[in-house]
Short mmCIF file of C-alpha atoms in Angstrom, two decimals:
data_model
loop_
_atom_site.label_atom_id
_atom_site.label_comp_id
_atom_site.label_asym_id
_atom_site.label_seq_id
_atom_site.Cartn_x
_atom_site.Cartn_y
_atom_site.Cartn_z
CA MET X 1 -95.61 34.25 98.80
CA ALA X 2 -98.18 33.74 96.06
CA SER X 3 -100.85 35.18 98.31
CA ALA X 4 -98.92 38.30 99.31
CA PRO X 5 -101.53 40.89 100.23
CA ALA X 6 -101.92 44.16 98.42
CA SER X 7 -101.16 46.77 101.07
CA SER X 8 -103.11 49.98 101.32
CA ALA X 9 -99.87 51.95 101.10
CA ALA X 10 -98.95 50.15 97.93
CA ARG X 11 -102.39 50.84 96.51
CA ALA X 12 -102.10 54.49 97.39
CA ASP X 13 -98.74 54.78 95.63
CA HIS X 14 -99.92 52.89 92.59
CA GLN X 15 -100.66 55.16 89.64
CA GLY X 16 -100.09 52.96 86.59
CA ILE X 17 -99.97 49.28 85.72
CA PRO X 18 -100.21 47.08 88.86
CA ASN X 19 -96.72 46.01 89.94
CA GLY X 20 -97.61 42.32 90.34
CA ALA X 21 -96.16 41.28 86.99
CA ALA X 22 -92.87 42.99 87.81
CA LEU X 23 -92.62 41.34 91.19
CA ALA X 24 -93.56 37.96 89.71
CA ALA X 25 -90.62 38.27 87.30
CA VAL X 26 -88.27 39.34 90.07
CA LEU X 27 -89.26 36.60 92.53
CA ALA X 28 -89.14 33.99 89.78
CA ALA X 29 -85.55 35.02 89.04
CA GLY X 30 -84.81 34.45 92.71
CA VAL X 31 -86.44 31.01 92.53
CA GLY X 32 -84.37 30.20 89.43
CA SER X 33 -81.19 31.34 91.16
CA PHE X 34 -81.99 29.19 94.18
CA ALA X 35 -82.73 26.23 91.92
CA MET X 36 -79.34 26.57 90.25
CA GLY X 37 -77.60 26.57 93.63
CA LEU X 38 -79.70 23.65 94.83
CA PHE X 39 -78.94 21.50 91.78
CA VAL X 40 -75.23 22.21 92.22
CA VAL X 41 -75.31 21.29 95.92
CA LEU X 42 -77.30 18.11 95.25
CA ASN X 43 -74.79 17.15 92.57
CA GLU X 44 -71.78 17.80 94.80
CA ALA X 45 -73.39 15.92 97.69
CA GLY X 46 -73.99 12.95 95.39
CA LEU X 47 -77.75 13.09 95.94
CA PHE X 48 -78.89 14.03 92.45
CA ALA X 49 -76.81 14.32 89.30
CA ALA X 50 -78.64 16.15 86.54
CA PRO X 51 -78.35 14.31 83.23
CA ALA X 52 -75.96 15.70 80.65
CA LEU X 53 -78.45 17.06 78.16
CA TYR X 54 -75.58 18.14 75.92
CA ALA X 55 -72.83 15.59 76.41
CA PRO X 56 -69.83 17.79 75.53
CA ALA X 57 -70.82 20.21 78.34
CA GLY X 58 -71.41 17.40 80.83
CA GLY X 59 -73.68 17.73 83.84
CA LEU X 60 -73.58 21.53 83.65
CA SER X 61 -75.97 21.43 80.71
CA GLY X 62 -78.50 19.43 82.73
CA ARG X 63 -78.20 21.56 85.87
CA ALA X 64 -78.51 24.81 83.93
CA ILE X 65 -81.47 23.71 81.86
CA LEU X 66 -83.29 22.28 84.88
CA ALA X 67 -82.74 25.56 86.73
CA CYS X 68 -84.09 27.49 83.74
CA VAL X 69 -87.15 25.25 83.54
CA THR X 70 -87.77 25.79 87.27
CA TRP X 71 -87.36 29.56 86.77
CA LEU X 72 -89.82 29.68 83.84
CA ILE X 73 -92.41 27.53 85.62
CA ALA X 74 -92.17 29.73 88.73
CA TRP X 75 -92.48 32.83 86.56
CA ALA X 76 -95.54 31.49 84.73
CA ILE X 77 -97.30 30.58 87.99
CA LEU X 78 -96.45 33.84 89.75
CA HIS X 79 -97.32 35.92 86.71
CA ALA X 80 -100.71 34.26 86.37
CA ARG X 81 -101.48 34.96 90.04
CA TRP X 82 -100.05 38.47 90.41
CA LYS X 83 -100.29 40.16 87.02
CA SER X 84 -103.40 42.19 87.87
CA ARG X 85 -102.51 42.90 91.47
CA GLN X 86 -100.59 45.50 93.40
CA VAL X 87 -98.14 43.60 95.60
CA GLU X 88 -96.04 44.78 98.53
CA SER X 89 -92.64 45.12 96.88
CA ARG X 90 -90.27 45.18 99.87
CA ALA X 91 -91.15 41.67 101.04
CA VAL X 92 -90.84 40.27 97.54
CA LEU X 93 -87.52 42.01 96.94
CA LEU X 94 -86.22 40.70 100.28
CA ALA X 95 -87.34 37.16 99.44
CA THR X 96 -85.65 37.47 96.04
CA LEU X 97 -82.40 38.65 97.62
CA VAL X 98 -82.45 35.77 100.11
CA LEU X 99 -83.16 33.18 97.39
CA THR X 100 -80.49 34.65 95.14
CA GLY X 101 -77.99 34.71 98.00
CA LEU X 102 -78.70 31.07 98.81
CA GLY X 103 -78.38 30.19 95.13
CA LEU X 104 -75.02 31.92 94.91
CA LEU X 105 -73.90 30.21 98.11
CA GLY X 106 -74.75 26.85 96.55
CA THR X 107 -72.47 27.59 93.61
CA PHE X 108 -69.57 28.59 95.89
CA PRO X 109 -67.01 25.76 95.71
CA PRO X 110 -65.65 26.05 99.30
CA LEU X 111 -69.14 25.12 100.53
CA TRP X 112 -68.86 21.80 98.73
CA GLU X 113 -65.97 20.82 100.99
CA LEU X 114 -68.59 20.26 103.69
CA PHE X 115 -69.98 17.24 101.85
CA MET K 1 -53.41 32.44 61.25
CA LEU K 2 -53.40 35.26 63.80
CA PHE K 3 -56.37 33.91 65.75
CA THR K 4 -57.76 30.36 65.87
CA ASP K 5 -61.48 29.59 65.85
CA ARG K 6 -61.17 28.69 69.54
CA SER K 7 -59.62 32.01 70.52
CA ILE K 8 -62.16 33.92 68.42
CA TRP K 9 -64.99 32.19 70.31
CA THR K 10 -63.31 33.17 73.56
CA MET K 11 -63.16 36.79 72.45
CA VAL K 12 -66.78 36.75 71.32
CA HIS K 13 -67.78 35.35 74.72
CA GLY K 14 -65.58 37.45 76.98
CA ILE K 15 -65.02 40.71 75.16
CA ALA K 16 -67.85 41.21 72.69
CA LEU K 17 -70.81 39.80 74.62
CA SER K 18 -69.80 40.05 78.28
CA GLY K 19 -67.95 43.32 77.69
CA ALA K 20 -70.97 44.82 75.96
CA ALA K 21 -73.22 43.65 78.78
CA LEU K 22 -70.97 45.24 81.40
CA MET K 23 -70.88 48.56 79.54
CA ALA K 24 -74.65 48.50 79.09
CA LEU K 25 -75.09 47.66 82.78
CA SER K 26 -73.00 50.71 83.69
CA ALA K 27 -75.09 52.89 81.40
CA ALA K 28 -78.39 51.55 82.71
CA LEU K 29 -77.37 52.01 86.35
CA PHE K 30 -76.24 55.56 85.58
CA ALA K 31 -79.53 56.29 83.82
CA LEU K 32 -81.61 54.88 86.66
CA ARG K 33 -79.63 56.99 89.12
CA THR K 34 -79.81 60.24 87.17
CA MET K 35 -83.01 60.11 85.11
CA GLY K 36 -85.54 59.70 87.88
CA THR K 37 -87.93 62.31 89.07
CA VAL K 38 -86.72 65.72 90.15
CA GLY K 39 -88.71 67.22 92.99
CA GLY K 40 -91.54 64.82 92.31
CA ALA K 41 -91.87 65.82 88.65
CA PRO K 42 -90.97 63.47 85.81
CA PHE K 43 -87.56 64.35 84.46
CA ALA K 44 -87.11 61.84 81.68
CA THR K 45 -88.88 62.08 78.34
CA ALA K 46 -90.78 59.21 76.75
CA ALA K 47 -87.88 58.71 74.35
CA GLN K 48 -85.45 58.40 77.24
CA SER K 49 -87.69 55.85 78.94
CA ARG K 50 -87.84 53.85 75.71
CA ALA K 51 -84.07 53.98 75.42
CA LEU K 52 -83.64 52.73 78.96
CA ALA K 53 -86.08 49.88 78.31
CA GLY K 54 -84.09 48.99 75.19
CA LEU K 55 -80.89 49.06 77.21
CA THR K 56 -82.26 46.58 79.75
CA VAL K 57 -83.27 44.24 76.91
CA PHE K 58 -79.82 44.60 75.36
CA ILE K 59 -78.25 43.63 78.71
CA ALA K 60 -80.40 40.51 79.02
CA VAL K 61 -79.80 39.44 75.41
CA THR K 62 -76.02 39.89 75.57
CA LEU K 63 -75.81 38.07 78.91
CA TRP K 64 -77.87 35.14 77.61
CA LEU K 65 -75.79 34.93 74.44
CA SER K 66 -72.63 35.02 76.51
CA VAL K 67 -73.95 32.26 78.81
CA VAL K 68 -75.02 30.05 75.92
CA VAL K 69 -71.75 30.50 74.03
CA GLY K 70 -69.78 29.96 77.23
CA THR K 71 -71.63 26.79 78.21
CA PHE K 72 -72.21 25.11 74.88
CA VAL K 73 -69.25 26.27 72.77
CA ILE K 74 -66.34 27.21 75.01
CA PHE K 75 -66.85 24.96 78.03
CA PRO K 76 -66.73 21.71 75.99
CA LEU K 77 -63.41 22.87 74.47
CA TYR K 78 -62.12 23.78 77.93
CA ARG K 79 -63.03 20.44 79.54
CA ALA K 80 -61.90 18.19 76.68
CA THR K 81 -59.99 15.15 77.94
CA PRO K 82 -56.45 14.77 76.57
CA PRO K 83 -55.40 11.43 75.09
CA ALA K 84 -53.81 9.03 77.56
CA GLY K 85 -50.15 9.79 78.07
CA ALA K 86 -50.31 13.24 76.47
CA THR K 87 -47.70 15.61 77.86
CA GLU K 88 -48.48 18.64 75.69
CA LEU K 89 -51.65 19.99 77.30
CA ALA K 90 -51.92 23.46 75.74
CA ALA K 91 -55.04 22.38 73.85
CA TYR K 92 -56.67 21.02 77.02
CA PRO K 93 -57.07 23.94 79.45
CA ARG K 94 -58.69 22.02 82.30
CA ALA K 95 -56.05 19.32 82.28
CA LEU K 96 -53.36 21.99 82.02
CA LEU K 97 -54.69 23.81 85.09
CA LEU K 98 -55.11 20.65 87.16
CA ARG K 99 -51.62 19.38 86.37
CA ASP K 100 -49.99 22.12 88.43
CA PRO K 101 -51.07 22.41 92.11
CA GLN K 102 -50.43 26.15 91.93
CA THR K 103 -52.99 26.61 89.15
CA ALA K 104 -55.47 23.88 90.10
CA TRP K 105 -57.55 26.42 92.04
CA LEU K 106 -58.32 28.17 88.78
CA HIS K 107 -60.38 25.16 87.83
CA ALA K 108 -61.63 24.10 91.28
CA PHE K 109 -62.71 27.62 92.26
CA ALA K 110 -62.70 30.09 89.39
CA MET K 111 -64.03 27.89 86.62
CA GLU K 112 -66.61 26.21 88.86
CA ILE K 113 -68.02 29.64 89.69
CA LYS K 114 -67.88 30.63 86.02
CA GLU K 115 -69.94 27.58 85.12
CA HIS K 116 -72.95 28.45 87.25
CA VAL K 117 -73.10 32.09 88.35
CA PRO K 118 -73.62 33.51 84.82
CA TRP K 119 -76.90 31.61 84.56
CA ILE K 120 -78.11 33.33 87.73
CA THR K 121 -76.97 36.67 86.34
CA ALA K 122 -78.89 36.13 83.11
CA MET K 123 -82.10 35.24 84.97
CA LEU K 124 -81.87 38.39 87.10
CA ALA K 125 -81.14 40.51 84.03
CA THR K 126 -84.17 39.05 82.28
CA ALA K 127 -86.37 40.08 85.18
CA ALA K 128 -84.94 43.61 84.97
CA ALA K 129 -85.57 43.69 81.21
CA PHE K 130 -89.15 42.54 81.72
CA VAL K 131 -89.73 45.33 84.22
CA GLY K 132 -88.03 47.80 81.91
CA VAL K 133 -90.23 46.95 78.95
CA ARG K 134 -93.57 46.35 80.65
CA TYR K 135 -93.30 49.37 82.92
CA ARG K 136 -91.23 51.64 80.73
CA SER K 137 -93.50 54.64 81.25
CA GLN K 138 -93.39 54.16 85.03
CA LEU K 139 -89.85 52.94 85.50
CA LEU K 140 -88.29 56.35 85.98
CA THR K 141 -91.17 57.88 87.91
CA ASP K 142 -92.08 55.04 90.26
CA ALA K 143 -89.49 54.94 93.04
CA SER K 144 -90.35 51.36 93.99
CA LEU K 145 -89.90 50.00 90.47
CA ARG K 146 -86.76 52.04 90.01
CA ARG K 147 -85.28 50.67 93.24
CA LEU K 148 -86.21 47.13 92.23
CA THR K 149 -84.61 47.41 88.80
CA THR K 150 -81.54 49.19 90.13
CA THR K 151 -81.04 46.44 92.71
CA LEU K 152 -81.29 43.68 90.11
CA LEU K 153 -78.94 45.41 87.68
CA ALA K 154 -76.44 46.26 90.43
CA ILE K 155 -76.32 42.57 91.43
CA CYS K 156 -75.89 41.63 87.76
CA PHE K 157 -73.05 44.14 87.43
CA VAL K 158 -71.20 42.77 90.45
CA LEU K 159 -71.68 39.13 89.42
CA ALA K 160 -70.71 39.74 85.79
CA SER K 161 -67.62 41.68 86.90
CA VAL K 162 -66.47 38.96 89.29
CA VAL K 163 -67.05 36.24 86.70
CA GLY K 164 -65.26 38.36 84.10
CA VAL K 165 -62.19 38.74 86.30
CA LEU K 166 -62.14 34.99 86.98
CA GLY K 167 -62.41 34.36 83.24
CA ILE K 168 -59.46 36.65 82.58
CA LEU K 169 -57.39 34.75 85.17
CA VAL K 170 -58.27 31.37 83.68
CA ASN K 171 -57.62 32.58 80.14
CA LYS K 172 -54.31 34.11 81.16
CA VAL K 173 -52.94 30.79 82.43
CA ALA K 174 -54.73 28.32 80.15
CA PRO K 175 -56.07 30.10 77.07
CA LEU K 176 -58.09 28.34 74.40
CA GLN K 177 -55.73 28.45 71.45
#
């Protein structure tokens, strides 16, 4: 995804700041959403329990902060690579929707019954 | 005392912060729908674009504040473990919900969703705010950016609404008092 090509149509439509920074932020949010769902699933499956970084909130604090760290790292990497580029937005939006959907699915308690 | 500290925190979280975010989300979605270009010509003024950018930032800030208060202030009070043998569980919402099989789902389903989904909502709202601020002069004239931001905010609106309803249900049965 980091090497998504700048399409000629996108270039033709582009009249202002390149859209790469916007799409980096959007895709990173999708990555963060997916990370949250993944950490929840791993916890429920007994494969990885995030440490309780704030004991009164339990493992939620660790899962949430790890997801946020993943989100910010993804954002920094994508922003550095795309900020000056015009990127095809439909593919990135679709990828974001899929990642967000998977993340939400991971936080859906009935799914955990499978483990 | 009319309200305890615990119930005031609940109101700050659910009504002040989440309620404000939902209202701002409605306004932003309405603006994105109605303030775009008309016949290819820019319709919105620079001031309107600035206001919309400010609105997206307001949404992200209120959602993050709501998430942080919910996770680090309210959730610890909700999940507190009652002393062994305690029969009066009004001060321990999770234990109160789990004691009755008819209300246990409010913890196992509703509260579990409330723990995680708001973080996803806040991340998506932050992306929308970033687009709103960085591209504020283009946001209302560039159809692609407008569609992107509208999609993110619409998802945020749905998620925040669902989580809000679940919060109301939990608070109705086992309020923090």
